[in-house]
Amino acid sequence: MKDSEVESKNIIKNRELLYRHMISQLFYDGHQAIAVQLSNLIQSEPPCPPSDRLLHLMLIGMAHEPDRSKKENNHGSTFSAENTLGPGLDLEFETEATVQAPEPAQYETAYVTSHKGNCRAGAFSADGQLIATGSVDASIKILDVDRMLAKSAPEEVPGDQTGGHPVIRTLYDHLEEVTCLEFHPREPILVSGSRDFTVKLFDYSKASVKKAFRTITDADQIRCLSFHPTGDFLVVGTNHPVIRLYDVNTSQCFVSSFPSHQHTGGITSLKYCSDAKIFASASKDGSIKLWDGISNKCINTFTKAHDGNQVCSVTFTRNGKYLLSSGKDSLIKLWELSTSRCLIAYTGAGTTGKQEHKAQAIFNHTEDYVMFPDEATTSLCAWNSRNASRKQLLSLGHNGPVRMIVHSPVSPAFLTCSDDFRARFWYRRMPNH
């Protein structure tokens, strides 16, 4: 306790010193009015003399920063496509990050698949090679990404090597709407949740697979789920406020033993952090909660995260420093977890001001862009993730609201699932293709 108190006192002291340097620099550069205003605001005692010291300190710091960014790249993502993904979003150390990833508005539809009912669920495999779609008609499809790309541009595939139909598996084992899907992080297993109160695990390595090899039966309709990064556990959210943690191998269910920690409304979104130390939950009660990944205790709550509106989605950045959330107020927010602050609000989506359906805010694969489907216009809104500048809109071509959007973890590709029964696979072909 004493160490943390000393640390927080040092942080406060250092911040005061930083603000004093800022005031001195503003005086030195001739911005007296702003310097006086800031000086009054933080009540700087004694008054700050004009000084150029902050500029010199900044130049020294910048001279050392390239070494840090090399380290960051070497120890960053564990993806095999690490070199193309870059270090991801880190606002503590970034100055002007150069964006190399294509803007979402440049993506094109590469393939469309149809269900017999509204399409509500979608997922990418960890290597980005497969997608899964789920529907109100209770069916699930697994599609091969390379085959979808080959179908959309057969002239790019030499000879007749298009490799067959993109749909490689069709799974029928649910009795009602499939509400959520996720691929196992390490094995050829797809997990699904449904309104029929069940979670099912399918082994899609078997070509003849139709039924699940394991079914977990819950007491309520399944709304969302997330695999632990090892794949051994699964957090599951239902219309009930209590989050379930299932052991995938034994189907044993655990819940937090602290009733006061629980949400007071149904769970809308769950996500594990990549290091598994924490997971996040969003709820109809308007709050976001962070949970300890080992003890299952709630360690932080953002009450009224979206001004009391239902929170629709949560997702972590790769480095686990930030959490992206969306709400039914059509606002997207970036939260810094070390300070529990909302750092950035991405605005301008949702022309009607309030959404009827929940929609997800997601990052592209490099975390350079934030993406969100606008319900009223059926178009994709995108922002620069670092400064929240609006990017060009992309018409999503659906004849109904987009109910699920998910981006590939490794390449410029995303999936949209809509109430028009269709799922669209979007891809950005490189100009030299």
C-alpha positions in Angstrom: 0.0 0.0 0.0 2.8 2.4 1.0 4.6 1.8 -2.3 1.5 2.7 -4.3 0.9 5.8 -2.2 4.5 7.0 -2.9 4.1 6.2 -6.6 0.9 8.2 -6.9 2.5 11.1 -5.0 5.4 11.0 -7.4 3.0 11.0 -10.4 1.2 14.1 -9.0 4.5 15.8 -8.4 5.7 15.0 -11.9 2.5 16.2 -13.5 2.8 19.5 -11.6 6.3 19.9 -12.9 5.1 19.1 -16.4 2.4 21.8 -16.2 5.0 24.3 -14.8 7.2 23.6 -17.8 4.3 24.1 -20.2 3.4 27.4 -18.6 7.1 28.6 -18.8 7.3 27.5 -22.4 4.1 29.3 -23.3 5.5 32.5 -21.7 8.8 32.0 -23.5 7.0 31.6 -26.9 4.9 34.8 -26.3 1.6 33.1 -25.6 1.0 35.2 -22.4 -2.8 35.0 -22.3 -2.9 31.2 -22.5 0.0 30.9 -20.0 -1.8 33.1 -17.5 -5.0 31.1 -18.0 -3.3 27.8 -17.4 -1.3 29.2 -14.5 -4.5 30.3 -12.8 -6.2 27.0 -13.6 -3.6 24.9 -11.8 -2.8 27.6 -9.3 1.0 27.4 -9.9 3.0 28.5 -6.9 5.5 30.2 -7.2 4.7 31.8 -10.6 6.6 30.3 -13.6 9.3 32.3 -15.3 9.6 32.2 -19.1 11.8 29.2 -20.1 12.7 27.2 -23.2 13.4 24.1 -21.2 10.4 22.0 -22.2 11.4 22.2 -25.9 14.9 21.0 -25.0 13.6 18.1 -22.9 11.3 17.1 -25.7 14.1 17.1 -28.3 16.2 14.9 -26.0 13.3 12.5 -25.5 12.5 12.3 -29.2 16.2 11.5 -30.0 15.8 8.3 -27.8 12.3 7.3 -29.0 13.3 5.2 -32.1 15.1 2.7 -29.8 11.9 2.2 -27.9 9.8 1.7 -31.0 12.2 -1.0 -32.2 11.7 -2.8 -28.9 8.0 -2.3 -29.1 7.9 -4.0 -32.5 10.1 -6.9 -31.4 8.0 -7.7 -28.3 4.6 -6.6 -29.6 2.0 -8.8 -31.2 2.2 -12.6 -31.2 0.5 -12.9 -34.6 2.5 -14.5 -37.4 1.7 -11.4 -39.5 3.3 -9.2 -36.9 5.5 -7.3 -39.4 2.5 -6.1 -41.3 0.3 -5.4 -38.3 2.8 -3.0 -36.5 2.7 -2.2 -32.8 -1.0 -1.3 -32.7 -2.5 1.6 -30.7 -0.4 3.2 -28.0 -1.2 6.8 -27.2 1.3 7.1 -24.4 4.3 7.1 -26.8 2.9 8.0 -30.2 3.5 11.3 -31.8 2.4 11.3 -35.5 2.0 7.7 -36.4 2.2 7.0 -40.1 -0.8 4.9 -41.3 0.0 2.3 -43.8 -3.2 0.3 -43.6 -5.9 1.0 -46.3 -8.8 3.1 -45.3 -12.0 1.0 -44.7 -13.8 3.0 -47.5 -11.4 1.3 -50.0 -12.6 -2.2 -49.2 -14.9 -4.0 -51.7 -17.4 -6.8 -51.4 -15.6 -10.0 -52.4 -18.3 -12.5 -51.6 -21.9 -12.7 -50.5 -23.5 -15.7 -48.8 -27.2 -16.1 -47.9 -29.1 -17.8 -45.1 -32.8 -18.5 -45.0 -33.3 -16.0 -42.1 -31.8 -12.9 -40.7 -28.0 -13.1 -40.4 -27.0 -12.2 -36.9 -23.6 -13.7 -36.0 -20.1 -13.7 -37.5 -16.5 -14.5 -36.6 -13.0 -14.8 -38.1 -10.5 -17.6 -37.2 -7.3 -16.4 -35.5 -5.3 -16.8 -38.7 -7.9 -15.0 -40.8 -8.3 -18.0 -43.1 -11.9 -18.9 -42.2 -15.1 -17.0 -41.4 -18.3 -18.3 -39.8 -21.8 -16.9 -40.1 -24.9 -17.7 -38.0 -28.6 -17.0 -38.6 -32.1 -16.8 -37.2 -32.7 -19.9 -39.3 -30.5 -21.8 -36.7 -27.9 -22.6 -39.3 -24.1 -21.9 -39.2 -21.8 -21.7 -42.2 -18.0 -21.9 -42.3 -16.4 -20.3 -45.4 -12.8 -20.4 -46.7 -11.4 -16.9 -47.2 -9.0 -17.8 -50.1 -11.9 -19.5 -52.0 -14.1 -16.4 -51.6 -11.3 -14.2 -53.0 -10.8 -16.7 -55.9 -14.5 -16.5 -56.7 -14.5 -12.7 -56.8 -11.4 -12.5 -59.0 -11.0 -15.7 -61.0 -8.8 -14.0 -63.5 -6.1 -13.8 -60.8 -6.0 -17.6 -60.2 -3.9 -19.5 -62.7 -5.7 -22.3 -64.5 -8.7 -23.9 -62.7 -7.3 -23.6 -59.1 -10.2 -21.8 -57.6 -10.5 -24.7 -55.1 -14.2 -25.3 -55.0 -17.1 -23.7 -53.2 -16.3 -21.2 -50.4 -18.8 -22.8 -48.0 -16.8 -25.7 -46.5 -19.1 -26.7 -43.7 -22.8 -26.1 -42.9 -23.8 -26.9 -39.3 -27.3 -27.7 -38.1 -27.6 -28.4 -34.4 -29.4 -25.5 -32.9 -33.2 -25.2 -32.6 -33.3 -21.4 -32.6 -31.4 -18.3 -33.7 -27.6 -18.4 -33.5 -26.7 -15.3 -31.6 -22.9 -15.5 -31.3 -19.9 -17.4 -32.8 -16.2 -17.6 -32.0 -13.3 -19.8 -33.2 -11.1 -21.6 -30.7 -7.8 -19.7 -30.6 -5.7 -22.8 -31.2 -7.7 -25.8 -32.4 -10.2 -26.4 -35.3 -13.2 -25.8 -33.0 -16.1 -23.4 -33.5 -18.2 -22.4 -30.6 -21.8 -21.1 -31.0 -24.4 -19.6 -28.7 -28.1 -19.6 -29.3 -31.6 -18.5 -28.1 -32.2 -22.2 -27.5 -30.3 -21.9 -24.2 -27.2 -23.9 -25.5 -23.6 -23.3 -26.2 -22.3 -25.8 -28.8 -18.7 -26.8 -29.8 -18.1 -28.1 -33.3 -15.0 -29.9 -34.6 -14.8 -28.5 -38.2 -11.7 -30.5 -39.0 -14.1 -33.4 -39.9 -15.6 -32.8 -43.4 -18.8 -34.7 -42.4 -19.4 -32.6 -39.3 -23.0 -31.6 -38.8 -23.6 -31.9 -35.0 -21.7 -30.5 -32.0 -19.3 -32.8 -30.1 -20.2 -31.0 -26.9 -23.3 -29.1 -25.8 -23.4 -26.9 -22.7 -27.0 -26.2 -21.6 -27.7 -22.9 -19.8 -30.7 -21.6 -17.9 -31.2 -18.6 -20.3 -30.8 -17.5 -23.9 -27.1 -17.1 -24.9 -26.3 -13.5 -26.1 -22.5 -13.4 -26.3 -19.3 -15.3 -25.5 -15.5 -15.1 -25.5 -12.8 -17.7 -25.5 -10.0 -17.5 -22.9 -6.8 -17.1 -25.0 -5.8 -20.7 -24.1 -9.1 -22.0 -25.3 -9.7 -23.8 -22.0 -12.4 -21.5 -20.7 -15.3 -19.6 -22.1 -17.1 -16.6 -20.6 -20.8 -16.5 -21.6 -23.4 -13.8 -21.3 -27.1 -14.3 -21.3 -30.2 -12.1 -20.7 -29.5 -12.8 -17.0 -27.1 -10.3 -15.3 -24.8 -12.9 -13.9 -21.8 -13.8 -16.2 -21.0 -17.5 -16.5 -17.5 -18.9 -16.8 -17.4 -22.4 -18.3 -14.6 -24.9 -18.3 -14.6 -26.0 -22.0 -13.3 -29.5 -21.2 -15.6 -30.4 -18.2 -18.6 -28.0 -18.9 -18.3 -27.0 -15.3 -19.8 -23.5 -14.6 -18.3 -20.9 -12.3 -19.9 -17.5 -11.3 -18.5 -14.7 -9.2 -19.3 -15.3 -5.6 -19.9 -11.6 -5.0 -23.5 -10.7 -5.8 -22.7 -6.9 -5.5 -20.2 -7.3 -8.3 -22.7 -8.4 -10.9 -24.5 -6.3 -13.6 -28.1 -5.4 -13.1 -29.2 -6.0 -16.7 -28.6 -8.6 -19.4 -25.1 -9.0 -20.9 -24.5 -7.7 -24.4 -20.8 -8.2 -25.0 -17.8 -10.0 -23.5 -14.1 -10.0 -24.4 -10.9 -11.4 -23.0 -7.8 -9.3 -23.0 -5.0 -11.0 -25.1 -2.9 -11.7 -22.0 -6.0 -13.2 -20.2 -5.4 -11.2 -17.1 -8.7 -9.5 -17.4 -12.0 -9.6 -19.4 -14.6 -6.9 -20.0 -18.3 -7.1 -20.0 -21.0 -4.7 -21.4 -24.6 -4.7 -20.3 -28.1 -3.4 -20.9 -27.7 -1.6 -17.5 -25.4 0.9 -19.2 -22.2 -0.1 -17.5 -18.9 -1.7 -18.5 -17.2 -3.9 -16.0 -13.6 -5.3 -15.9 -13.0 -8.7 -14.3 -9.9 -10.4 -12.9 -9.3 -13.3 -15.2 -8.1 -15.6 -12.4 -10.3 -14.8 -9.3 -13.4 -13.8 -11.4 -13.8 -10.7 -9.2 -15.0 -7.4 -10.7 -12.1 -5.0 -10.4 -13.5 -1.9 -12.0 -16.9 -0.5 -13.2 -17.6 2.3 -15.6 -21.1 3.3 -14.6 -23.2 5.1 -17.2 -20.4 4.5 -19.7 -22.6 5.8 -22.5 -24.7 8.3 -20.5 -27.0 5.6 -19.2 -27.7 4.1 -22.7 -27.2 0.4 -23.3 -23.6 -0.5 -24.0 -23.5 -2.7 -27.1 -19.9 -3.8 -27.5 -16.4 -3.9 -25.9 -13.1 -4.8 -27.3 -9.5 -4.5 -26.1 -6.5 -3.2 -28.0 -3.8 -5.8 -28.6 -1.5 -4.3 -25.9 -4.4 -4.4 -23.4 -4.0 -0.7 -22.5 -7.3 0.5 -23.9 -10.9 -0.7 -24.3 -13.2 0.4 -27.2 -16.9 0.5 -26.5 -20.1 1.4 -28.4 -23.5 2.3 -27.1 -27.0 2.7 -28.3 -26.3 6.5 -28.2 -24.2 5.7 -31.4 -21.1 7.0 -29.6 -17.9 5.1 -29.7 -15.4 5.6 -26.8 -11.8 4.7 -26.1 -11.1 4.1 -22.5 -7.6 4.1 -20.9 -7.6 1.3 -18.4 -4.8 2.5 -16.2 -6.7 5.8 -15.4 -10.3 4.7 -16.1 -10.7 7.7 -18.3 -12.5 8.1 -21.6 -9.6 9.4 -23.8 -11.4 9.8 -27.1 -15.0 9.9 -28.3 -15.6 9.1 -32.0 -18.6 11.1 -33.0 -20.8 11.6 -36.1 -22.4 8.2 -36.4 -26.1 7.7 -35.9 -28.0 10.5 -37.6 -31.1 9.7 -35.7 -29.4 10.0 -32.3 -30.6 6.7 -31.0 -30.3 3.2 -32.4 -32.9 0.5 -32.4 -30.4 -2.4 -32.6 -27.0 -3.0 -30.9 -24.0 -2.5 -33.2 -20.3 -3.2 -32.7 -17.4 -0.8 -32.8 -14.3 -2.6 -34.0 -10.7 -1.9 -35.0 -9.1 -2.8 -38.3 -6.3 -5.3 -38.1 -3.6 -2.7 -37.5 -5.7 -0.6 -35.0 -5.2 2.5 -37.2 -9.0 2.8 -37.8 -12.2 2.5 -35.7 -15.2 1.2 -37.6 -18.9 1.3 -36.8 -22.0 0.4 -39.0 -24.5 3.3 -39.0 -28.0 1.9 -38.6 -30.0 4.7 -40.3 -27.9 4.8 -43.5 -26.5 1.2 -43.7 -23.1 2.7 -44.2 -19.8 2.1 -42.5 -18.4 5.0 -40.4 -14.6 5.1 -39.9 -12.3 7.3 -37.9 -8.6 7.6 -37.4 -8.2 5.8 -34.1 -5.6 8.2 -32.7 -7.2 11.6 -33.4 -10.8 10.7 -34.2 -10.8 12.4 -37.6 -13.7 11.1 -39.7 -12.9 9.1 -42.8 -14.9 8.5 -45.9 -18.2 6.6 -45.6 -18.6 3.2 -47.2 -22.0 2.0 -48.3 -22.4 -1.5 -47.0 -24.9 -2.6 -49.7 -27.3 -4.4 -47.3 -31.1 -4.0 -47.5 -31.5 -4.1 -43.7 -29.6 -3.1 -40.6 -26.1 -4.6 -40.1 -26.4 -6.7 -36.9 -22.8 -7.9 -36.7 -19.5 -6.6 -38.0 -16.1 -8.2 -37.4 -12.7 -7.5 -38.8 -9.9 -10.0 -39.7 -7.2 -10.1 -37.1 -4.4 -10.2 -39.7 -5.5 -8.7 -43.0 -7.6 -5.9 -44.6 -10.9 -7.8 -44.6 -14.1 -7.7 -42.6 -17.5 -9.3 -42.4 -21.0 -7.8 -42.2 -24.1 -9.7 -41.2 -27.5 -8.2 -41.9 -31.3 -8.7 -41.4 -31.5 -9.0 -45.2 -30.5 -12.7 -44.7 -27.0 -12.0 -46.2 -23.4 -11.9 -44.9 -20.9 -9.9 -47.0 -17.2 -10.5 -47.0 -15.2 -7.3 -47.7 -11.6 -7.2 -48.8 -9.1 -4.6 -49.9 -7.1 -5.8 -52.8 -3.7 -4.3 -53.1 -3.2 -2.2 -56.2 -0.4 -4.4 -57.5 -2.6 -7.4 -57.6 
